[in-house]
Short mmCIF file of C-alpha atoms and ligand atoms in Angstrom, two decimals:
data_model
loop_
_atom_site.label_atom_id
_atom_site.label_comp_id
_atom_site.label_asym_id
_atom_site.label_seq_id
_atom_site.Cartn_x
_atom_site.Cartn_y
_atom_site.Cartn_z
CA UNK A 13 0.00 0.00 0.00
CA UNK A 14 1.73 3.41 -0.77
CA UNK A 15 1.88 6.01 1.81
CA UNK A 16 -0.70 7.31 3.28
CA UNK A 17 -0.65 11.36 3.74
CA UNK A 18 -2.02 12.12 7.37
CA UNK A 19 -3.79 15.18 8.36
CA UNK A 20 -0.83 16.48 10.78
CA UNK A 21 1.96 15.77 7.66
CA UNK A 22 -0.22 17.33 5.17
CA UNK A 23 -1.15 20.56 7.29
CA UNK A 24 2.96 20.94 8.52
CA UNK A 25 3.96 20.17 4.53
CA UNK A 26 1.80 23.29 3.32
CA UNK A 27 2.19 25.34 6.31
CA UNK A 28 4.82 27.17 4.67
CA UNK A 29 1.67 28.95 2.34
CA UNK A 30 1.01 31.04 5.27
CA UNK A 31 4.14 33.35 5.25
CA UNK A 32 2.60 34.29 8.96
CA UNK A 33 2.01 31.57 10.66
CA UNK A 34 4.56 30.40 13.12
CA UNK A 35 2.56 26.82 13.20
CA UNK A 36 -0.67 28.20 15.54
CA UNK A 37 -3.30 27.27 12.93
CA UNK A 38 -1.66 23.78 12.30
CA UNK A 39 -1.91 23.46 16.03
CA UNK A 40 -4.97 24.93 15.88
CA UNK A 41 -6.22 22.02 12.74
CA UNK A 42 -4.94 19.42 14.68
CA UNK A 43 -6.92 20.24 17.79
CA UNK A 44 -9.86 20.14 15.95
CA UNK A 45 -9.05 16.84 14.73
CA UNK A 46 -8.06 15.46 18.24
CA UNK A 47 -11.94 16.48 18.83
CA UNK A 48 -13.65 15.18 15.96
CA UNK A 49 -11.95 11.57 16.83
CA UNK A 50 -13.49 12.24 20.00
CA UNK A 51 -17.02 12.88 18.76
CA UNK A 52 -16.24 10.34 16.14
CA UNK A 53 -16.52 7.83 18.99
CA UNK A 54 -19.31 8.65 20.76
CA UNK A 55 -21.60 8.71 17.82
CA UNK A 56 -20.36 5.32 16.62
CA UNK A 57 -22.04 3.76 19.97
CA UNK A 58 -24.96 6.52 20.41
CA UNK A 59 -27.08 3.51 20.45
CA UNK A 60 -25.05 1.43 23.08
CA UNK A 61 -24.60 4.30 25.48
CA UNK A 62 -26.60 6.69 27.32
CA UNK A 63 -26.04 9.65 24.52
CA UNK A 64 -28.95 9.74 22.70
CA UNK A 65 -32.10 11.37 23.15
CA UNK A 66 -33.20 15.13 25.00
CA UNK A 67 -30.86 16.71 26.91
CA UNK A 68 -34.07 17.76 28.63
CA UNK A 69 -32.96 21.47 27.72
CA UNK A 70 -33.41 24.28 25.03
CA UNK A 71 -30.99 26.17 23.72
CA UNK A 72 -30.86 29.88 22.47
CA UNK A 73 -32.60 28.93 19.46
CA UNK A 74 -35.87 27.42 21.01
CA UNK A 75 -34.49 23.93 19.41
CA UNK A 76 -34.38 20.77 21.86
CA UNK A 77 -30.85 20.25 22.76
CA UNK A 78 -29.66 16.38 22.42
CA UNK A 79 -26.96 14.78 24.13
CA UNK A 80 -24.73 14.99 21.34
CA UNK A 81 -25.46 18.21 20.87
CA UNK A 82 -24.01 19.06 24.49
CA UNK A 83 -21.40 16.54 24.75
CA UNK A 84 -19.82 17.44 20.94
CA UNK A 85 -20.12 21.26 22.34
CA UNK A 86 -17.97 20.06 25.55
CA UNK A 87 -15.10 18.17 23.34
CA UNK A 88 -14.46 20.99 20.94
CA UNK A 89 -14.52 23.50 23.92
CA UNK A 90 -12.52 21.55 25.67
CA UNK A 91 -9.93 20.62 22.86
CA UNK A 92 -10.05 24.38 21.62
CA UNK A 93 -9.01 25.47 25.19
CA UNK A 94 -6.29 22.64 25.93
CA UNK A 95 -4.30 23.73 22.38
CA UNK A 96 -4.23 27.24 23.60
CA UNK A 97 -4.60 28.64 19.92
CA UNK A 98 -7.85 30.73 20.30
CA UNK A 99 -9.35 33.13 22.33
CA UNK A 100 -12.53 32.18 22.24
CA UNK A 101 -15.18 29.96 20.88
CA UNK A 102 -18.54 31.17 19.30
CA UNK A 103 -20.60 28.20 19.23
CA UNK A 104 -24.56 27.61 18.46
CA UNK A 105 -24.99 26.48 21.91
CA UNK A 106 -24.28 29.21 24.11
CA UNK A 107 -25.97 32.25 23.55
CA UNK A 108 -22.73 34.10 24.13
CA UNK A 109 -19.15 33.48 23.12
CA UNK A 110 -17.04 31.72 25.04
CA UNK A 111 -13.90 33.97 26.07
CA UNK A 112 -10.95 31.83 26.97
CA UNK A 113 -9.20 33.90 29.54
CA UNK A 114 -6.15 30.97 30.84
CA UNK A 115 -2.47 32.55 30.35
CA UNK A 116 -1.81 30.16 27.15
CA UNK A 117 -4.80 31.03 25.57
CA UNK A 118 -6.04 34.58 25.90
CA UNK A 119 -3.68 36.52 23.61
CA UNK A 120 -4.00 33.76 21.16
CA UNK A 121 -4.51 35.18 17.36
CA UNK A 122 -7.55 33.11 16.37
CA UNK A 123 -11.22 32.85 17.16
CA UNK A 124 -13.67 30.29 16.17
CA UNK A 125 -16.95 29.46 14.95
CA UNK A 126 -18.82 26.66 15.94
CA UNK A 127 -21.62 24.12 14.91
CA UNK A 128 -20.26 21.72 17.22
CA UNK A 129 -23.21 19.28 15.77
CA UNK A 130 -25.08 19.52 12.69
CA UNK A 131 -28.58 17.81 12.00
CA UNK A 132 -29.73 17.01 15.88
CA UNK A 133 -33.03 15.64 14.46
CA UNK A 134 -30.91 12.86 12.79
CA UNK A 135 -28.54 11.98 15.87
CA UNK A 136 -31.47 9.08 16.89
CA UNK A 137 -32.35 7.26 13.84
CA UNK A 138 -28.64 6.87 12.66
CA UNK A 139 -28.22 9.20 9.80
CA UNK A 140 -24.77 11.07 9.10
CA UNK A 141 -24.50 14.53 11.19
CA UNK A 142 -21.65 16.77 11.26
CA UNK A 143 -19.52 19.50 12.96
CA UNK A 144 -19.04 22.69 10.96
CA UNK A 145 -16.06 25.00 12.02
CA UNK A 146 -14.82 28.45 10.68
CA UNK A 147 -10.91 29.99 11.85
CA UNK A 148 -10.60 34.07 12.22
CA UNK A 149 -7.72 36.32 12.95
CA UNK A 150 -9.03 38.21 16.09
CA UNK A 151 -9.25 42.31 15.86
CA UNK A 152 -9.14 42.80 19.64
CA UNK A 153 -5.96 43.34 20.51
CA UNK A 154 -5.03 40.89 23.71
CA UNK A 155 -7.11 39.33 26.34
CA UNK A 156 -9.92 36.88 25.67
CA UNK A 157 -11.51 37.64 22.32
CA UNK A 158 -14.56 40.15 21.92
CA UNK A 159 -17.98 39.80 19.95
CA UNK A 160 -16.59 41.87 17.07
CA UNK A 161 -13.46 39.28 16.39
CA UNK A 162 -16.64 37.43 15.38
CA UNK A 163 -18.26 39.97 13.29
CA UNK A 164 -16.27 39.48 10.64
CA UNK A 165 -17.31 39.03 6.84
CA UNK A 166 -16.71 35.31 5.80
CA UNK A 167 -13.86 37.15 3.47
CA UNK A 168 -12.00 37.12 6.50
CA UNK A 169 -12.02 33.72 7.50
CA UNK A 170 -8.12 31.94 7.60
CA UNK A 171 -9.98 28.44 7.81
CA UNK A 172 -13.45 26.87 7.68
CA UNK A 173 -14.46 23.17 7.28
CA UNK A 174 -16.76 20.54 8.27
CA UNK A 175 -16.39 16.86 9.86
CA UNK A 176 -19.14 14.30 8.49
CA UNK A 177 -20.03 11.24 10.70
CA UNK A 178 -21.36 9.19 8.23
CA UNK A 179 -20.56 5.87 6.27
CA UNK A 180 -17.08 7.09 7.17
CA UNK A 181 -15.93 9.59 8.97
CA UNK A 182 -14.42 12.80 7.10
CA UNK A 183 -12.74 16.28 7.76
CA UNK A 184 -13.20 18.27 4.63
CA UNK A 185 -11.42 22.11 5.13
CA UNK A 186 -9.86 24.90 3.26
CA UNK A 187 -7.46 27.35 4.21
CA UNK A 188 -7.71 29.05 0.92
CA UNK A 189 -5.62 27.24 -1.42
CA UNK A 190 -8.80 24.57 -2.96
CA UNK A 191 -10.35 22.42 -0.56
CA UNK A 192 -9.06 18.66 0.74
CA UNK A 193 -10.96 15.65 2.23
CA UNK A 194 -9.18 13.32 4.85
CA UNK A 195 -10.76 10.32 5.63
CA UNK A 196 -10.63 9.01 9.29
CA UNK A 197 -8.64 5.14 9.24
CA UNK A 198 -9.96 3.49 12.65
CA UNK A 199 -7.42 1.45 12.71
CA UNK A 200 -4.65 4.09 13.00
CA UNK A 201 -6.68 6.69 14.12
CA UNK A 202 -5.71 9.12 11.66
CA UNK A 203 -7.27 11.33 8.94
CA UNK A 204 -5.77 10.32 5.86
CA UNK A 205 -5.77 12.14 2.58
CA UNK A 206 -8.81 10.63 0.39
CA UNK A 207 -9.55 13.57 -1.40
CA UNK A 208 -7.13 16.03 -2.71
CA UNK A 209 -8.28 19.27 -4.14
CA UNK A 210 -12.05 18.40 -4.14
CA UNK A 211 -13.75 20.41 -6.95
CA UNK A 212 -17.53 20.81 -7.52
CA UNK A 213 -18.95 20.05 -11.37
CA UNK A 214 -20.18 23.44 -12.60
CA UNK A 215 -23.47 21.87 -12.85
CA UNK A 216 -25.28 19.05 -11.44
CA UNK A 217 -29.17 17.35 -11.61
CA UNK A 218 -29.16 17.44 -7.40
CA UNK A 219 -31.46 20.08 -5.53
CA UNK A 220 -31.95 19.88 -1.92
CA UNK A 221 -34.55 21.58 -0.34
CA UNK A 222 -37.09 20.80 2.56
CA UNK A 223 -40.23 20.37 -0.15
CA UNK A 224 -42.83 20.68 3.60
CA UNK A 225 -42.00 24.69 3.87
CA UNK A 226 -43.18 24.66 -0.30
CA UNK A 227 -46.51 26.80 0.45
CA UNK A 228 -44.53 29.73 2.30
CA UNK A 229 -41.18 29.72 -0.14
CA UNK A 230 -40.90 32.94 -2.15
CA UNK A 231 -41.99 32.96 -5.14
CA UNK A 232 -38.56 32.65 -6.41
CA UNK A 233 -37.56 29.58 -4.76
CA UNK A 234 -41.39 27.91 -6.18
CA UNK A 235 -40.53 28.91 -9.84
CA UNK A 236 -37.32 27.57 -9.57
CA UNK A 237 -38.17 24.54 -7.84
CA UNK A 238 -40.81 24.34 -10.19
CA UNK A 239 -38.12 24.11 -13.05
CA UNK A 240 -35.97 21.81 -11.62
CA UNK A 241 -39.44 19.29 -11.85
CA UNK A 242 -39.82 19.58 -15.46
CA UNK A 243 -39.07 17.52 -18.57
CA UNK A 244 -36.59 18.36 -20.33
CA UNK A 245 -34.14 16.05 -21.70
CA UNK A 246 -31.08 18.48 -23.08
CA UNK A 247 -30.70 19.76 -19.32
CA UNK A 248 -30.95 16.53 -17.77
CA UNK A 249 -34.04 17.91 -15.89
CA UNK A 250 -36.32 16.43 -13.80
CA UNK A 251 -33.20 16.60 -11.76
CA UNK A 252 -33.35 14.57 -8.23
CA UNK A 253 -34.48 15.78 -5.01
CA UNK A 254 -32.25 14.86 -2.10
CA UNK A 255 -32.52 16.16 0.84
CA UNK A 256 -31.64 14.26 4.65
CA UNK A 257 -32.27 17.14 6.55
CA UNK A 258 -28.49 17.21 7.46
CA UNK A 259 -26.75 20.12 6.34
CA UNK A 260 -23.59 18.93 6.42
CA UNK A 261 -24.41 15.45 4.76
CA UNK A 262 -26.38 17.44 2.01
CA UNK A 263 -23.96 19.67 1.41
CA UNK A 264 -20.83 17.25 0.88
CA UNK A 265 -23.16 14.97 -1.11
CA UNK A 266 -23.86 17.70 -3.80
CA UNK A 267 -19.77 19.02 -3.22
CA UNK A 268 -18.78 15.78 -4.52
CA UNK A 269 -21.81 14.89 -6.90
CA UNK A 270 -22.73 18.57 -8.23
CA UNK A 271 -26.36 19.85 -6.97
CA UNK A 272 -27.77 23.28 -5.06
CA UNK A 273 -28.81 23.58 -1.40
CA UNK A 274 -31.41 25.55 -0.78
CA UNK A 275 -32.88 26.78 2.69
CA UNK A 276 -34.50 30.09 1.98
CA UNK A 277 -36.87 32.36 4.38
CA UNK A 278 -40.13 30.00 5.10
CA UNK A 279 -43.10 31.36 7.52
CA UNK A 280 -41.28 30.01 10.53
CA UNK A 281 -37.78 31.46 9.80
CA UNK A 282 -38.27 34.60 7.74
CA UNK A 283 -34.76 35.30 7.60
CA UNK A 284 -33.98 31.54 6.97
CA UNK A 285 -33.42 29.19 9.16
CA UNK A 286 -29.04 28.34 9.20
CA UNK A 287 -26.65 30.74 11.04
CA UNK A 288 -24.47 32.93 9.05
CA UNK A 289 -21.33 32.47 11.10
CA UNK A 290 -21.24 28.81 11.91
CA UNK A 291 -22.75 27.39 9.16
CA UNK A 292 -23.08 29.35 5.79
CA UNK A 293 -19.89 30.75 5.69
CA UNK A 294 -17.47 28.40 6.45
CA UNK A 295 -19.40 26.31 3.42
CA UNK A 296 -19.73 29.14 1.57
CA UNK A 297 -15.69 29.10 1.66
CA UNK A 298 -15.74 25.76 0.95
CA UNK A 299 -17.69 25.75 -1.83
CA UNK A 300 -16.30 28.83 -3.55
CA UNK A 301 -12.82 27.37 -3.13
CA UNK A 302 -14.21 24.12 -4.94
CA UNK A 303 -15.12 26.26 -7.81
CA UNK A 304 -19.08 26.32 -6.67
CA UNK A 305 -20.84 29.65 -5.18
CA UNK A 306 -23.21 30.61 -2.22
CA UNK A 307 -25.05 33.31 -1.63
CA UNK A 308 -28.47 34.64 0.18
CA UNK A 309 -30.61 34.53 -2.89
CA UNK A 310 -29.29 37.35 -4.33
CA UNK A 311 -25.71 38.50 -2.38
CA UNK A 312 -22.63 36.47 -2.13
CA UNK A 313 -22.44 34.76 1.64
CA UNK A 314 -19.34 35.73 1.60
CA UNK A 315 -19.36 39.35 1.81
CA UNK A 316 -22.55 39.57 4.05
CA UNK A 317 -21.57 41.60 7.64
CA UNK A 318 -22.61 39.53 10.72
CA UNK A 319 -24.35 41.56 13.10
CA UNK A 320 -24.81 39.16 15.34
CA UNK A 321 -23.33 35.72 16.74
CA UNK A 322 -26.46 33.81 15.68
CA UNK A 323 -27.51 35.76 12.57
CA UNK A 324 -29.50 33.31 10.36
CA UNK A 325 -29.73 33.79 6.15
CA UNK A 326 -31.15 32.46 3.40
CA UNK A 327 -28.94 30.07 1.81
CA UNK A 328 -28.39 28.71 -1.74
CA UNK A 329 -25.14 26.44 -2.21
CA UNK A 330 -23.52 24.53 -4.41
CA UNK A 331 -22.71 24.24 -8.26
CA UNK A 332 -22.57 27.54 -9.92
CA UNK A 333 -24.62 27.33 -12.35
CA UNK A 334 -27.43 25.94 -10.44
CA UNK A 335 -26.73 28.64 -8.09
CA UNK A 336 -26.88 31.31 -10.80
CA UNK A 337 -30.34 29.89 -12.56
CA UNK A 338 -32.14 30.17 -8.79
CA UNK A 339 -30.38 33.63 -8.60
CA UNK A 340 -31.99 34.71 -11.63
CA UNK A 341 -35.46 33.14 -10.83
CA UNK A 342 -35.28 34.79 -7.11
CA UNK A 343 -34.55 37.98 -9.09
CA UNK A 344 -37.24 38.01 -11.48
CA UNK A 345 -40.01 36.33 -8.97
CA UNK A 346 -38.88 37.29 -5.65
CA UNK A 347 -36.91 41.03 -6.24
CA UNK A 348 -38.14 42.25 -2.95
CA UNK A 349 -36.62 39.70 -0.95
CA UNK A 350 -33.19 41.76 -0.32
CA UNK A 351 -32.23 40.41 2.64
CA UNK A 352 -29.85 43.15 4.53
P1 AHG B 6 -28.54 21.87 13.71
O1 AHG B 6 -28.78 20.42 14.00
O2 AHG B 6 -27.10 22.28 13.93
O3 AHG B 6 -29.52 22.76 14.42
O4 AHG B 6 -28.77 22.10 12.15
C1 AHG B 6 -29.93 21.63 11.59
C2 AHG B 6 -30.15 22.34 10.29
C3 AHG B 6 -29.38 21.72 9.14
O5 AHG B 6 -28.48 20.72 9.52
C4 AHG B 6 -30.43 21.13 8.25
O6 AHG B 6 -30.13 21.32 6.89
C5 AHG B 6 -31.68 21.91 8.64
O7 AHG B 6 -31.52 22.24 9.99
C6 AHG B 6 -32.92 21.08 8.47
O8 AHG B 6 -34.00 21.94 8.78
P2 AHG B 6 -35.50 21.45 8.47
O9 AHG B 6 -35.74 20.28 9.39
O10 AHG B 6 -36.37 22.64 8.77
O11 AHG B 6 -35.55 21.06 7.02
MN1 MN B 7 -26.47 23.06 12.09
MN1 MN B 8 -26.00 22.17 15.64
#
């Protein structure tokens, strides 16, 4: 067998891209690794130990907070705050950020963002869930980190990614030069290199969308869904609806297969339901450096300015010329629906 390429060689061997770093953020990778191994576990047994099911609390969203939910939040808090490389943690559940004030740690350069564990409602019934994570450079100047190192556009971000718990168990990330997939081997507990510079097909016959919240979609969103459902042979359409109610799981399925994501504003969630900072835009990097695009329906992700730790959006993703076609249908059916 030839040589496998871990995570740790393959961060250390392109480390010298960052003509800054002095080896924090490969620290910092590698932390989040040593966590996602960690999570890794616990969801491969969910069903033979006491993990699954209600927390028996809500968090700041209103949402029932699982087990997993809390105990994924604990390992990446706690690996985050052992490796001393950030200054705080913004993470979906805690309502505020975490500041990180111990002598290693608070005049660290990074901050993070958090979605320590993605699709909840799947954790029971054994479908693949995720973490999502996404790397600043801090603006305060020393101490524990401040709300506005978070408000940064997703521009900003040094390093964004996702971990799937699925079939196998993947850390996908980007640091800005094209976007690599590292497989987890059990039996050396390592990520390996399975995917090298992962690139999503221009265009694909995938569209992903929660089909129940139809009747309160804009306009846009029905026409365009509406599209994707008709015959026509020369664009491959009907194209396939997939959609596991996953984000993460969706979202690397189309990555690798071509296909759009859509979660736009419904009745319940009039600004859309996913969070800007811990979910859209570290895909949204992803995605862009696989040669796909994101955006709210009508702005790039990307450039939007987070007000707020838990700011939700409307989100399209995925291959850019899906992306552009529900663009142009949210434009010409949906104009109004400029979302600041
Ligand atoms: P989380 O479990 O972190 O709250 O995220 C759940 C999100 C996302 O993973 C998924 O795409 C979406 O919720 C599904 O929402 P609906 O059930 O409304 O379709
Ligand atoms: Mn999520
Ligand atoms: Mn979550």
């Amino acid at each position: 067998m030839d040589h496998v390429t871990t995570l740790s060689e393959f961060i250390i061997r392109n480390q010298q891209d960052f003509p800054f770093a002095s080896g924090e953020l490969t620290r910092l990778l590698n932390d989040i690794s040593i966590a996602a191994k960690i999570v890794n576990r616990e969801v491969n047994k969910a069903g033979l130990v006491n993990i699954l099911g209600d927390a028996g609390s809500i968090n700041v969203h209103g949402e029932e907070v699982k087990k997993l939910d809390e105990f994924a939040d604990q390992q990446f808090i706690a690996a985050l705050k052992a490796g001393g490389q950030v200054c705080a943690v913004g993470s979906e559940e805690n309502e505020n950020i975490i500041r990180i004030d111990t002598p290693v740690s608070k005049n660290a350069r990074y901050v993070i963002a958090l979605d320590p564990l993605d699709g909840s409602t799947n954790i029971d019934v054994n479908v693949s869930i995720g973490t999502i994570f996404s790397v600043y450079r801090r603006i305060s100047l020393s101490g524990p980190g401040t709300d506005e190192d978070f408000l940064q556009p997703g521009t900003e971000q040094v390093a964004a990614g996702y971990i799937i718990y699925g079939s196998s168990t993947m850390l996908v990330y980007t640091t800005g030069k094209g976007v690599n997939g590292f497989t987890l081997d059990p039996s050396i507990g390592e990520f390996c290199l399975s995917h090298p510079q992962i690139k999503i097909p221009v265009n694909g016959n995938i569209y992903s969308v929660n089909q129940g919240h139809f009747a309160h979609f804009p306009d846009g969103v029905k026409q365009y869904i509406k599209n994707c459902q008709e015959e026509d042979k020369e664009s491959g359409r009907p194209y396939t609806l997939r959609y596991i109610g996953s984000l993460v799981a969706d979202f690397h399925r189309n990555l690798i297969k071509g296909g759009i994501f859509i979660y736009p504003s419904t009745a319940q969630s009039p600004k859309g339901k996913l969070r800007l900072l811990y979910e859209c835009n570290p895909l949204a990097w992803v995605v862009e450096q696989a040669g796909g695009k994101a955006s709210n329906g009508s702005k790039r992700i990307l450039d939007l300015q987070p007000r707020s730790l838990h700011q939700r959006t409307p989100y399209f993703a995925g291959s850019q010329e899906m992306v552009e076609a529900a663009e142009e249908f949210m434009l010409k059916y949906s104009p109004a629906e400029k979302i600041a």
